[in-house]
Coordinates of C-alpha atoms and ligand atoms in Angstrom, one line a residue:
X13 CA 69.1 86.7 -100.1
X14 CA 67.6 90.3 -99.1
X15 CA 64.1 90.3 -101.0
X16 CA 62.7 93.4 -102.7
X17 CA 60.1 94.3 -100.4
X18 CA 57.3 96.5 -101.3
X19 CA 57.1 99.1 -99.0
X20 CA 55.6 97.4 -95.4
X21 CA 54.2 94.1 -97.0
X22 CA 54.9 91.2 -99.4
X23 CA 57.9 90.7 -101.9
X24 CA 57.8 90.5 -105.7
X25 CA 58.3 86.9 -105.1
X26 CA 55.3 86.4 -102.7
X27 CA 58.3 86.4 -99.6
X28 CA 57.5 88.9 -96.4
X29 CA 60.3 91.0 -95.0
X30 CA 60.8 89.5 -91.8
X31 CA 61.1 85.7 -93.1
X32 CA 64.8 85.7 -93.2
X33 CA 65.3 88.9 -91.9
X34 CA 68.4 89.9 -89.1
X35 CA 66.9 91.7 -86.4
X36 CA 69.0 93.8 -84.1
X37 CA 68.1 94.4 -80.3
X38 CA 68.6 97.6 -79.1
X39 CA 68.3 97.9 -75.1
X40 CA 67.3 101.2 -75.5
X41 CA 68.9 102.2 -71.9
X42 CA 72.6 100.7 -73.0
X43 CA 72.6 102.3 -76.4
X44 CA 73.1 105.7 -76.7
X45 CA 72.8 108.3 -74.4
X46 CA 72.0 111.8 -76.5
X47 CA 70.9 114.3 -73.4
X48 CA 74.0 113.1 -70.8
X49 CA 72.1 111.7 -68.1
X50 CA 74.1 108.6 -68.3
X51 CA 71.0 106.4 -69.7
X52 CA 70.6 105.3 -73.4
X53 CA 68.1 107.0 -74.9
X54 CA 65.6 107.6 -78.1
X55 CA 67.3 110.4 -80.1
X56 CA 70.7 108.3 -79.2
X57 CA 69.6 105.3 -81.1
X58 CA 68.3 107.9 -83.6
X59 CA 72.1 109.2 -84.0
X60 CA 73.6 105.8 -84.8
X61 CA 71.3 104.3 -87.2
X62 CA 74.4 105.2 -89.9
X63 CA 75.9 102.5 -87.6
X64 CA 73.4 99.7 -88.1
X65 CA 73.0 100.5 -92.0
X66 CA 76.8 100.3 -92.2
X67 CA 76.5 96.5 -89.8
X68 CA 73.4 95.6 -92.2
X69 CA 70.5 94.9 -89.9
X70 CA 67.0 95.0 -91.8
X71 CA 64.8 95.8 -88.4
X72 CA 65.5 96.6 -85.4
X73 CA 63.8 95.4 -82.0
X74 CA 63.5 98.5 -79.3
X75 CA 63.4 97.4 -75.5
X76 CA 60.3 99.1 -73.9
X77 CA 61.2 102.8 -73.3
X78 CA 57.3 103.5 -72.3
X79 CA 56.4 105.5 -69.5
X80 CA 57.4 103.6 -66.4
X81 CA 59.0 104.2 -62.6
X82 CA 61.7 101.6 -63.7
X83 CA 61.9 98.8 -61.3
X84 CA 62.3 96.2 -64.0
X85 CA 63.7 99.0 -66.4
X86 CA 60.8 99.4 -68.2
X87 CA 59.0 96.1 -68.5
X88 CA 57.0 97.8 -66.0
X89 CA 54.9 99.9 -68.0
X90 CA 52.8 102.7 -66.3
X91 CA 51.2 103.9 -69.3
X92 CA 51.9 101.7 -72.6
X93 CA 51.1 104.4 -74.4
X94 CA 53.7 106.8 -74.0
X95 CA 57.0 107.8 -73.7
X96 CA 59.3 107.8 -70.7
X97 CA 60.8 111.2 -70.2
X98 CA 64.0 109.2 -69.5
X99 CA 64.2 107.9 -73.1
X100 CA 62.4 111.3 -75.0
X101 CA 59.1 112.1 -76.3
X102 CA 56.9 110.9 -79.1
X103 CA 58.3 113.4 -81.2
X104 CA 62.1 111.8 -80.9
X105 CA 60.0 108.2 -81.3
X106 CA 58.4 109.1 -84.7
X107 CA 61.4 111.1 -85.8
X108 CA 63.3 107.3 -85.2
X109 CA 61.0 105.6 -87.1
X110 CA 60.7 108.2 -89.9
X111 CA 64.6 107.8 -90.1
X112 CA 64.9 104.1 -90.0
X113 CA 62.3 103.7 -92.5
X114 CA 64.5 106.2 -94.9
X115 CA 67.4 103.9 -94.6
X116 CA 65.4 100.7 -95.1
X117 CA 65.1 99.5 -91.6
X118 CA 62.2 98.1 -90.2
X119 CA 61.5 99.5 -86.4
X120 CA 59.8 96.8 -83.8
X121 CA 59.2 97.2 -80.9
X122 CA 58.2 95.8 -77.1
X123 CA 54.9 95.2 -75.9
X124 CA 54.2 94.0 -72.5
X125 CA 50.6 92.5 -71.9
X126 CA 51.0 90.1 -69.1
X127 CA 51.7 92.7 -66.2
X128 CA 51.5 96.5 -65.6
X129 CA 53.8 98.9 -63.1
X130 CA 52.3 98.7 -59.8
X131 CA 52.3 102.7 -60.9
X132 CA 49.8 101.8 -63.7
X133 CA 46.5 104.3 -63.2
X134 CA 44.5 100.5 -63.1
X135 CA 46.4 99.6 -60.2
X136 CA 46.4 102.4 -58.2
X137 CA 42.4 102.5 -58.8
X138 CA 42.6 98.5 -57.8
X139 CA 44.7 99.2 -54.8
X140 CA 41.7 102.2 -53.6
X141 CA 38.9 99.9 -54.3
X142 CA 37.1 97.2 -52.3
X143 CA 37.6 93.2 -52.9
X144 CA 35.9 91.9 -55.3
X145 CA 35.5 95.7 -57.2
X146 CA 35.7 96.1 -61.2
X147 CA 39.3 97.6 -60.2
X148 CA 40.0 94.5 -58.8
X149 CA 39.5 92.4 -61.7
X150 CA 41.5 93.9 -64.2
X151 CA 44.1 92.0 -62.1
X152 CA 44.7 89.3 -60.4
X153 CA 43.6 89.4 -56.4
X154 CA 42.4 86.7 -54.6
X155 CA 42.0 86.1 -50.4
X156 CA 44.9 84.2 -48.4
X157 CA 44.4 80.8 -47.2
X158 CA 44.7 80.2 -43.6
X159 CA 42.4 81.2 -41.0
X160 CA 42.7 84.7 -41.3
X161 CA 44.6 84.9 -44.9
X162 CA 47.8 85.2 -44.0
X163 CA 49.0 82.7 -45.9
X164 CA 49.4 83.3 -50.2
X165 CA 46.5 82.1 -52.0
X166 CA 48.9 79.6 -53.6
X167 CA 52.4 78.1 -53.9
X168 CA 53.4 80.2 -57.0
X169 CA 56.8 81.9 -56.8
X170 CA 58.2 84.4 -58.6
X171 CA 60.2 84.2 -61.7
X172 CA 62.3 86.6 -59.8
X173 CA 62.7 84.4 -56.8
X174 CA 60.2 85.1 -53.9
X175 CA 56.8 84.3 -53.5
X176 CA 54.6 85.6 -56.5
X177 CA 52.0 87.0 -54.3
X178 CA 51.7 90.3 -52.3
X179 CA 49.8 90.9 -49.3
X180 CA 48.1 94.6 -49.4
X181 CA 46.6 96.4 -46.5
X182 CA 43.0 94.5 -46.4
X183 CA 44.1 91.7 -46.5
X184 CA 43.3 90.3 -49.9
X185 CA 46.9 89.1 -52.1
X186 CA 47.7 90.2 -55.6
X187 CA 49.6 87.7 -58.3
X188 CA 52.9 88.9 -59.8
X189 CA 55.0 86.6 -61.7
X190 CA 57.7 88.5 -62.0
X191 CA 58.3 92.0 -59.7
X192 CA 56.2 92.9 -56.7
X193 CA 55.8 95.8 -58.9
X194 CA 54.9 94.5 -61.7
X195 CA 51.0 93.1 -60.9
X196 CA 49.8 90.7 -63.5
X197 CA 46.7 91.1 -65.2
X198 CA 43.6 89.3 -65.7
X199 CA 43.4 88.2 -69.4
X200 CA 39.8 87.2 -68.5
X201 CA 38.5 90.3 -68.3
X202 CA 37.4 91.7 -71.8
X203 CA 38.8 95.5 -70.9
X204 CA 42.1 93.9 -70.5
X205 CA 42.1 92.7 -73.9
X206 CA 40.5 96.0 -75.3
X207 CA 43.2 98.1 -73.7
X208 CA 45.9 95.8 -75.2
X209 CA 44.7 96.2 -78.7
X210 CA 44.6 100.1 -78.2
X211 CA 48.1 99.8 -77.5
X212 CA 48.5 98.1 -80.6
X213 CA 46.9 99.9 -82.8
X214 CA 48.4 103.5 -81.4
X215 CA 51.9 102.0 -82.4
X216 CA 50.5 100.8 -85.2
X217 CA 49.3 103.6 -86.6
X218 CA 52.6 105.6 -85.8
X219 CA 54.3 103.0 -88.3
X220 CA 56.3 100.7 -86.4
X221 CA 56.7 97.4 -88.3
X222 CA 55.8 94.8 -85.8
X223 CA 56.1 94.0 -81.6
X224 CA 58.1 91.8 -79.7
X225 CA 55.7 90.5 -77.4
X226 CA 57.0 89.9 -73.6
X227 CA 56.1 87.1 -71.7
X228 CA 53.6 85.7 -74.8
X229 CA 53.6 82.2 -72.8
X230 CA 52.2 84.1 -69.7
X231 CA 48.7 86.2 -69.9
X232 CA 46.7 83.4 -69.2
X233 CA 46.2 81.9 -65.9
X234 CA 44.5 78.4 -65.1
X235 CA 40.7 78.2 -63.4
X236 CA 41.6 77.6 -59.9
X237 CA 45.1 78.5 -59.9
X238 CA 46.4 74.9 -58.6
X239 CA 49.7 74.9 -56.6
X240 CA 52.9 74.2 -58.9
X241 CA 55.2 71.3 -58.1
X242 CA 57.2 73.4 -55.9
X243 CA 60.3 71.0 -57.4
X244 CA 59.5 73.4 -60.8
X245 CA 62.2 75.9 -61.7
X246 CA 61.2 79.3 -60.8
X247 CA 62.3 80.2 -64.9
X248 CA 59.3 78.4 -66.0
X249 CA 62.0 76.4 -68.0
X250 CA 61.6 72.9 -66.2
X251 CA 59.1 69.9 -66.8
X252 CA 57.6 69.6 -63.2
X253 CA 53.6 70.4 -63.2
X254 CA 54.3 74.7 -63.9
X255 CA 50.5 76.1 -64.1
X256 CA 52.6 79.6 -64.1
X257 CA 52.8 79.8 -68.1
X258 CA 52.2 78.1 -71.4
X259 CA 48.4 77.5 -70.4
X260 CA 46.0 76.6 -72.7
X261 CA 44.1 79.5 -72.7
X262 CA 47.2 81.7 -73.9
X263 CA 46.6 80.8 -77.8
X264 CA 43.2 82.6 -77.8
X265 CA 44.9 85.4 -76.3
X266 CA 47.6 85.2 -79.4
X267 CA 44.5 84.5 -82.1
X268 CA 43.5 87.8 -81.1
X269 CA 46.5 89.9 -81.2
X270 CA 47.3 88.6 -84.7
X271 CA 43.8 90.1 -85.6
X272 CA 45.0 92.7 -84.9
X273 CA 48.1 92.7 -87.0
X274 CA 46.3 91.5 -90.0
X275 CA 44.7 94.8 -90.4
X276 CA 48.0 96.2 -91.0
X277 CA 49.4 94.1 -93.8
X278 CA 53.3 93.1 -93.6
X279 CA 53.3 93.4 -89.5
X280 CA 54.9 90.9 -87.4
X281 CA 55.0 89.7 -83.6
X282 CA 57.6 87.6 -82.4
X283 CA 57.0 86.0 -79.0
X284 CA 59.0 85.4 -76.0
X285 CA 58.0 82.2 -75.5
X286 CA 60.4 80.1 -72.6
X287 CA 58.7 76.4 -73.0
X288 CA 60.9 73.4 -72.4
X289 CA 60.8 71.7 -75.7
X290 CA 59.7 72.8 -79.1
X291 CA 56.3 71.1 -80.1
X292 CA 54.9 73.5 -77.3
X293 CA 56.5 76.1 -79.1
X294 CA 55.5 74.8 -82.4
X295 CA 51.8 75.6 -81.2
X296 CA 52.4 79.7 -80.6
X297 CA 53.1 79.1 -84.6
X298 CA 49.6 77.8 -86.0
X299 CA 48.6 80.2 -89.0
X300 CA 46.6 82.8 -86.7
X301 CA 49.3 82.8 -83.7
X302 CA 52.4 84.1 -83.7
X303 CA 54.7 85.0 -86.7
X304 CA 57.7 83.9 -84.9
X305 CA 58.4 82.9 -81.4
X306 CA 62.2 83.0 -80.2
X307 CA 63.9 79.7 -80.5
X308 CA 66.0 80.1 -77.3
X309 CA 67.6 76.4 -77.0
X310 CA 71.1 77.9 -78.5
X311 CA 71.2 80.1 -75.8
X312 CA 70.8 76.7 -73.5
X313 CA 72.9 74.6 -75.5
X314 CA 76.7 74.6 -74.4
X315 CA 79.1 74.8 -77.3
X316 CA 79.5 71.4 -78.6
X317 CA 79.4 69.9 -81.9
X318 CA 77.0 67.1 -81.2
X319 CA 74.7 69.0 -78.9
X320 CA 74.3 72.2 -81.1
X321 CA 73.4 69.8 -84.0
X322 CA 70.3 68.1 -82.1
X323 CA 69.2 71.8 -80.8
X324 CA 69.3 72.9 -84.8
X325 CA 67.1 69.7 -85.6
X326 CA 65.0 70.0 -83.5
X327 CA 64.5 73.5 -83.9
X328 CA 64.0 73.1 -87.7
X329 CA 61.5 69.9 -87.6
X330 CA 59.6 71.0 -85.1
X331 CA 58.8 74.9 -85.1
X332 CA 59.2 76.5 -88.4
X333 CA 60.2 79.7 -89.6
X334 CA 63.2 79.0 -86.6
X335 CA 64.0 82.2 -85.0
X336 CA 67.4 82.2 -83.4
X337 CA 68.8 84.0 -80.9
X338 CA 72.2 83.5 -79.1
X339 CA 71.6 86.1 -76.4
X340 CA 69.4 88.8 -75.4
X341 CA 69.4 91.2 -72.3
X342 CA 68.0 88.4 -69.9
X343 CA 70.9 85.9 -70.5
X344 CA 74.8 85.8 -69.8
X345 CA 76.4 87.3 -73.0
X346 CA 77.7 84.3 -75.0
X347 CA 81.5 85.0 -74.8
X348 CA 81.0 84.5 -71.5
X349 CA 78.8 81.5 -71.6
X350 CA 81.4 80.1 -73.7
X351 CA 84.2 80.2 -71.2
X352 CA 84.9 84.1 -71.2
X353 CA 88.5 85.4 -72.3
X354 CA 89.9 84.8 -75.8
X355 CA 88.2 81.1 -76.2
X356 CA 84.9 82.7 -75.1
X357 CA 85.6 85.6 -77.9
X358 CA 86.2 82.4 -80.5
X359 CA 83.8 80.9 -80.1
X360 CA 80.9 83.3 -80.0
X361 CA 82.5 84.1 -83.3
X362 CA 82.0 80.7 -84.6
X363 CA 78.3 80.6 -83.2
X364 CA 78.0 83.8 -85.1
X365 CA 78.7 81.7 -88.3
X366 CA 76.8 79.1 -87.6
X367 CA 73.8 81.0 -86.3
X368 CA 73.9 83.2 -89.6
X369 CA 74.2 80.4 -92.1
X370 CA 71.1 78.2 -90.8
X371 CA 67.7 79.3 -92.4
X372 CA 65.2 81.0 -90.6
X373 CA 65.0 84.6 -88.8
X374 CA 68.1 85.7 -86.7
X375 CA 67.8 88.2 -83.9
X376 CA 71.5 89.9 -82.3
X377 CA 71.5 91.6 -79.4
X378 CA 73.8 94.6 -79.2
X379 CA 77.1 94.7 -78.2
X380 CA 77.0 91.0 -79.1
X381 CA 78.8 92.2 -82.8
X382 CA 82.0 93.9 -80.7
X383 CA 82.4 90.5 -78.6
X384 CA 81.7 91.9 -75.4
X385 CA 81.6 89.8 -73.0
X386 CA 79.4 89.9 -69.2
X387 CA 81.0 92.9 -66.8
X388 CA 82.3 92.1 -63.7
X389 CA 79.9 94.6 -61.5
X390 CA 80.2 95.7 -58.3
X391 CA 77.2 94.8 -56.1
X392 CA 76.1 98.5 -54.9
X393 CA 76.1 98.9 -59.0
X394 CA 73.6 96.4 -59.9
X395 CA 70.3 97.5 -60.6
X396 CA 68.7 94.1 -62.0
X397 CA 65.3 93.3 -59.7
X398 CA 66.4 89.6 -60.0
X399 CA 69.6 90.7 -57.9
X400 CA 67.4 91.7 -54.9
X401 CA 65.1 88.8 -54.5
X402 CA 67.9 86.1 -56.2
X403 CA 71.3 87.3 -55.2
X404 CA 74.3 89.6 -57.6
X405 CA 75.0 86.3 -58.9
X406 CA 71.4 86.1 -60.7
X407 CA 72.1 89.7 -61.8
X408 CA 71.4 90.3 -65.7
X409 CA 73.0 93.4 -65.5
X410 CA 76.2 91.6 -66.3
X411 CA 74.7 91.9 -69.5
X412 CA 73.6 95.2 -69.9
X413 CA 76.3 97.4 -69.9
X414 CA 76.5 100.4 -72.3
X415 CA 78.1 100.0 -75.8
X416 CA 81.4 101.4 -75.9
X417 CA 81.4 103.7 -79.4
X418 CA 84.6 105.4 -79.7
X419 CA 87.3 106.4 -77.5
X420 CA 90.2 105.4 -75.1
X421 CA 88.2 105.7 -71.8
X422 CA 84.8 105.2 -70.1
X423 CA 81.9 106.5 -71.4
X424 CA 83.3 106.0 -74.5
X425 CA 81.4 108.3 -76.3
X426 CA 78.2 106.3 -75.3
X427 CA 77.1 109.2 -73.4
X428 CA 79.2 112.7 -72.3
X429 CA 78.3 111.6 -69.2
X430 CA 81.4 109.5 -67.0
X431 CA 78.6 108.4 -64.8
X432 CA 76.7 105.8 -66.9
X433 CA 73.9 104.1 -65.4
X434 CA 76.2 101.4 -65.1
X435 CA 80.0 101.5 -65.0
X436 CA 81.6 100.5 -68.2
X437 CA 85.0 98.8 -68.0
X438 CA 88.4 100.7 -68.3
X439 CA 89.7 98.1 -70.9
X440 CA 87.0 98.5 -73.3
X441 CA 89.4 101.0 -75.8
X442 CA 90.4 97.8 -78.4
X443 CA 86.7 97.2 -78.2
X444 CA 84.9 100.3 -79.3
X445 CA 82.9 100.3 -82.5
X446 CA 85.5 102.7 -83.9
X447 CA 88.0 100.7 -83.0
X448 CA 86.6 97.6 -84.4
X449 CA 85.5 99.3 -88.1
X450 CA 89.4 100.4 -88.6
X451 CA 90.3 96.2 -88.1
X452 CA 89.6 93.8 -90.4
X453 CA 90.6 90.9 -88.1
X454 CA 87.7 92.4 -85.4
X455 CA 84.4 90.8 -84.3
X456 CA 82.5 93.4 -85.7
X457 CA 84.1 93.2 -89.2
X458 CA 83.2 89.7 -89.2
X459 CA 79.7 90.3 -88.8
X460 CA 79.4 93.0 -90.8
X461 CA 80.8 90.6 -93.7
X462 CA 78.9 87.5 -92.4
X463 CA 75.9 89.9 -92.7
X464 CA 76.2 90.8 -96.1
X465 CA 77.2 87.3 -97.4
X466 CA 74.2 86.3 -96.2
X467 CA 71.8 89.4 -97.5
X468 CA 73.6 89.0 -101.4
X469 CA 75.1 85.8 -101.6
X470 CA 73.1 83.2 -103.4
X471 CA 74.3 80.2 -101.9
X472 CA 72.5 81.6 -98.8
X473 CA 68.9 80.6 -101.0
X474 CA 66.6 77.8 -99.4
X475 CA 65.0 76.8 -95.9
X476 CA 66.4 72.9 -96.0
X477 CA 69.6 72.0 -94.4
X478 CA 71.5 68.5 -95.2
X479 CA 74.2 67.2 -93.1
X480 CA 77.6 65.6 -93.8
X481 CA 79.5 62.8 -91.8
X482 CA 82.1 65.0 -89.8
X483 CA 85.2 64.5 -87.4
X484 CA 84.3 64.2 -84.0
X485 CA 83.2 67.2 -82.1
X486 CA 82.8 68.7 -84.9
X487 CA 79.7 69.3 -88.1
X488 CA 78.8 70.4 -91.3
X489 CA 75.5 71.1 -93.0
X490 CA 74.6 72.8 -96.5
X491 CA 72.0 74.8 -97.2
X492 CA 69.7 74.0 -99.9
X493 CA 69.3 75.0 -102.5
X494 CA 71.8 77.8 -102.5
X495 CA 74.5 75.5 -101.5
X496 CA 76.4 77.2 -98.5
X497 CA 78.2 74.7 -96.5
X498 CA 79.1 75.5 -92.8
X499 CA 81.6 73.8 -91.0
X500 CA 81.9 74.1 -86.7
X501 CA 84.6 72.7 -85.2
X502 CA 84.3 72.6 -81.3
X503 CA 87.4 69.7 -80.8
X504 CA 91.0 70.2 -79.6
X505 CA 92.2 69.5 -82.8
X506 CA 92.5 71.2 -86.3
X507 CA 90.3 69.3 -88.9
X508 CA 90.4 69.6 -93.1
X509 CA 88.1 71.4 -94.7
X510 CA 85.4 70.1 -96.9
X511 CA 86.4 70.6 -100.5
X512 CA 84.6 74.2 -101.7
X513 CA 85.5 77.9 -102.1
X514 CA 86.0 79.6 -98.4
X515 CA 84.0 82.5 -98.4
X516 CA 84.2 83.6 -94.6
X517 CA 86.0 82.1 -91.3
X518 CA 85.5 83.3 -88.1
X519 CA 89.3 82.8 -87.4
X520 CA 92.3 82.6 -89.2
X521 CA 92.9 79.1 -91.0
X522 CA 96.2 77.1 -90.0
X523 CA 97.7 75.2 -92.9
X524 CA 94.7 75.6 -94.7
X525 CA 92.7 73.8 -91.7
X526 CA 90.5 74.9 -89.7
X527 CA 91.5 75.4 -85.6
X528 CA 89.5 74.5 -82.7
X529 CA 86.8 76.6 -81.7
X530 CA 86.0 77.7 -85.3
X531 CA 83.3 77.8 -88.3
X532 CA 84.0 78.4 -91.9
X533 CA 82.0 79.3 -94.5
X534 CA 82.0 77.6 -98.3
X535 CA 80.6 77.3 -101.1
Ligands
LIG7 C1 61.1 89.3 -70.1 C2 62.0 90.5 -70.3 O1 62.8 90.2 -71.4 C3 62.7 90.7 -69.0 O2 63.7 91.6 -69.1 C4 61.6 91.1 -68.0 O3 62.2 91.2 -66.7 C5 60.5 90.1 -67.9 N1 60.0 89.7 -69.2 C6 59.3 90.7 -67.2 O4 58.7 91.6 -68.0

């Protein structure tokens, strides 16, 4: 049930907003595009706010729009402090908030402390000065092995693909776990830390409502830097010897940011935290760590009864509040993961139910309420620094097309633009969001009722789940104490429903069963 919360900070009944609160991703770039430049922007997002009300997010989470030359889009920040030109000003940031904040949305956004743009003032200064300078150690440089360095200081690669090291013209190597231009930096060094929590604090103060933090399993690097088992995934996601991420030394770095955020009461950070199970991520959670770190194993899990119920265990035994996501800008958009086509649009629908109904913190990702699935790009078109070093097929861009808003025909209405910063499909028309609002049957009328069953609806109360015996390939949990039961069926067959009250299906019933590929809601 929505709380009444008191401004920024705690509920009459002791609750804090973001406990069971929806958050909505915007990437800021695919959103809305207000000046026609093709590219999402600020003051677009700032237009359709009346959008989200109407869908009934309570925050939102805005991908980095700082100032930045773009080669990861963004997540290579060249001053944290600022805006991109690209996206607006500080003005059209504060004039966003201001707005949200009117309409009883919470604004979070991205903060991105394990690496800067290789356009960051710090580098450039490291890249001027001598080996072993002050420059120097704001990041991460070390000399090459082999008789005359040639050779990378060690066998890291790239999340990216590629080595994680560049060479630069003295000789020495610098550490980037992610873009050649995007040079990580050296948590060890006390300005490091100083400049993160300015950047904290200037967002802060300028009202925003919390951070999603990027990369919070990175920052801190092992003494030594010890080769990884070169059998390890480049992800980070496998359990060969990875000294790349989830070091030790990363929770001090967290203690500190929280801080941070205690000074400003009824903040949150949620972390991006990739570990391969969940007691590691259970430890970003300790009281003075994160508030939430993204549960990403639905995203992983492959849509089958039996499988999704041992993720949702898991999930709730282990790391608790559970903060679930089913896809984000970095991942293949579910209907596709799903199988793509009609089934794919199904069954994202029923992950949508099931997603919504379990306890805990949900985050969408947009676009992901009009069942859009990945776009078939061409390669000249993709943008994604994964596609250089990994291959088109790697792209994420797949992912990140603009939202189609209203129309028969590309841009609809995303931008007045026809040249997007990524081609939008021709057959989008049945899928725009004014399409979708007129159609009671659509994805996005689902949600929006899912969305406000689960703010006003009672039987929504409680963090526990229980779980009922079930056909084959197929569950059913209640939530207590509120009572909602949620049914998936992921078989090839129709199965009865529970005895109850259906409150919400993500398809039509057939004979008062529910089909393949479906989840129903009771009570
Ligand atoms: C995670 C972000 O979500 C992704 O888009 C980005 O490429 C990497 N971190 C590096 O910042």
């Amino acid at each position: 049930m929505r709380r009444s919360v008191d401004g920024r900070g705690e509920g009459a009944n002791g609750s804090l907003w973001w406990q069971d609160a929806v958050f909505y991703q915007i990437y800021v770039r695919s959103f809305a595009d207000s000046d026609g430049d093709g590219i999402g922007d600020l003051e677009g997002v700032r237009s359709r706010l009346g959008y989200l009300e109407l869908l009934g997010v309570d925050a939102l989470w805005l991908t980095p729009f700082f100032r930045s030359p773009m080669a990861d889009h963004g997540y290579d920040v060249a001053d944290p402090r600022d805006v991109d030109p690209l996206f607006g000003d500080l003005a059209a940031f504060d004039a966003l908030v201001a707005e949200a904040h009117a309409r009883g949305i919470k604004v979070t956004i991205d903060v991105v402390p394990n690496h800067t743009s290789s356009e960051h003032a710090w580098f450039r200064a490291a890249l001027a000065a001598r080996p072993g300078s002050p420059e120097r150690e704001r990041y991460v440089f070390r000399d090459g092995r082999g008789p005359s360095g040639e050779h990378p200081p060690n066998n890291w690669v790239s999340a990216f693909g590629g080595p994680a090291w560049t060479r630069v013209p003295d000789g020495q190597w610098y550490l980037h776990l992610f873009a050649p231009e995007q040079p990580d930096l050296n948590f060890a060094n006390p300005e490091v830390h100083a400049d993160l929590e300015r950047t904290l604090r200037f967002w802060l103060n300028r009202g925003v409502d919390g951070f999603r933090i990027d990369v919070a399993h990175g920052m801190a690097k092992p003494p030594g830097l010890p080769d990884m088992d070169p059998r390890a995934d480049p992800s980070g996601m496998s359990s060969y010897f990875d000294p790349r991420f989830d070091n030790d030394g990363v929770h001090e770095i967290h203690q500190r940011i929280r801080k941070v955020l205690d000074e400003y009461p009824g903040t949150m950070a949620v972390g991006e935290v990739w570990v391969p199970d969940e007691e590691r991520l259970a430890r970003y959670l300790r009281p003075d760590e994160l508030h939430l770190a993204f549960n990403f194993r639905l995203v992983l899990t492959h849509f089958d009864a039996d499988a999704m119920r041992g993720t949702i265990e898991r999930s709730l035994a282990n790391a608790q509040p559970s903060t679930w996501t089913l896809s984000n800008h970095d991942v293949w958009r579910q209907v596709s993961r799903y199988g793509g086509g009609a089934q794919g649009v199904l069954r994202a629908r029923a992950m949508a139910l099931v997603e919504l109904a379990l306890p805990g913190v949900v985050y969408l990702y947009n676009g992901e309420e009009l069942g859009l699935g990945n776009v078939e790009l061409p390669p000249e078109a993709m943008a994604d620094p994964r596609a250089r070093t990994s291959g088109a097929a790697h792209s994420r861009d797949v992912a990140r097309v603009p939202i189609p808003w209203e129309g028969g025909e590309p841009p609809f209405a995303f931008s007045t633009n026809a040249a997007t910063w990524l081609p939008m499909p021709e057959d989008w028309a049945a899928l725009t969001v004014e399409a979708q609002l007129e159609d009671t049957g659509s994805t996005l009328s689902l949600y929006r009722h899912a969305l406000e069953l689960r703010r006003d609806h009672p039987a929504f109360d409680g963090g526990e789940i229980e779980w009922y015996g079930a056909p084959a390939g197929c569950f059913a949990f209640r939530r207590a104490p509120g009572g909602l039961v949620c049914v998936l069926n992921t078989s090839a067959s129709p199965v009865a429903l529970p005895p109850g009250e259906v409150l919400l299906t993500s398809t039509e019933l057939v004979e008062g069963r529910l089909p393949p590929d479906a989840a129903a809601w009771l009570v």
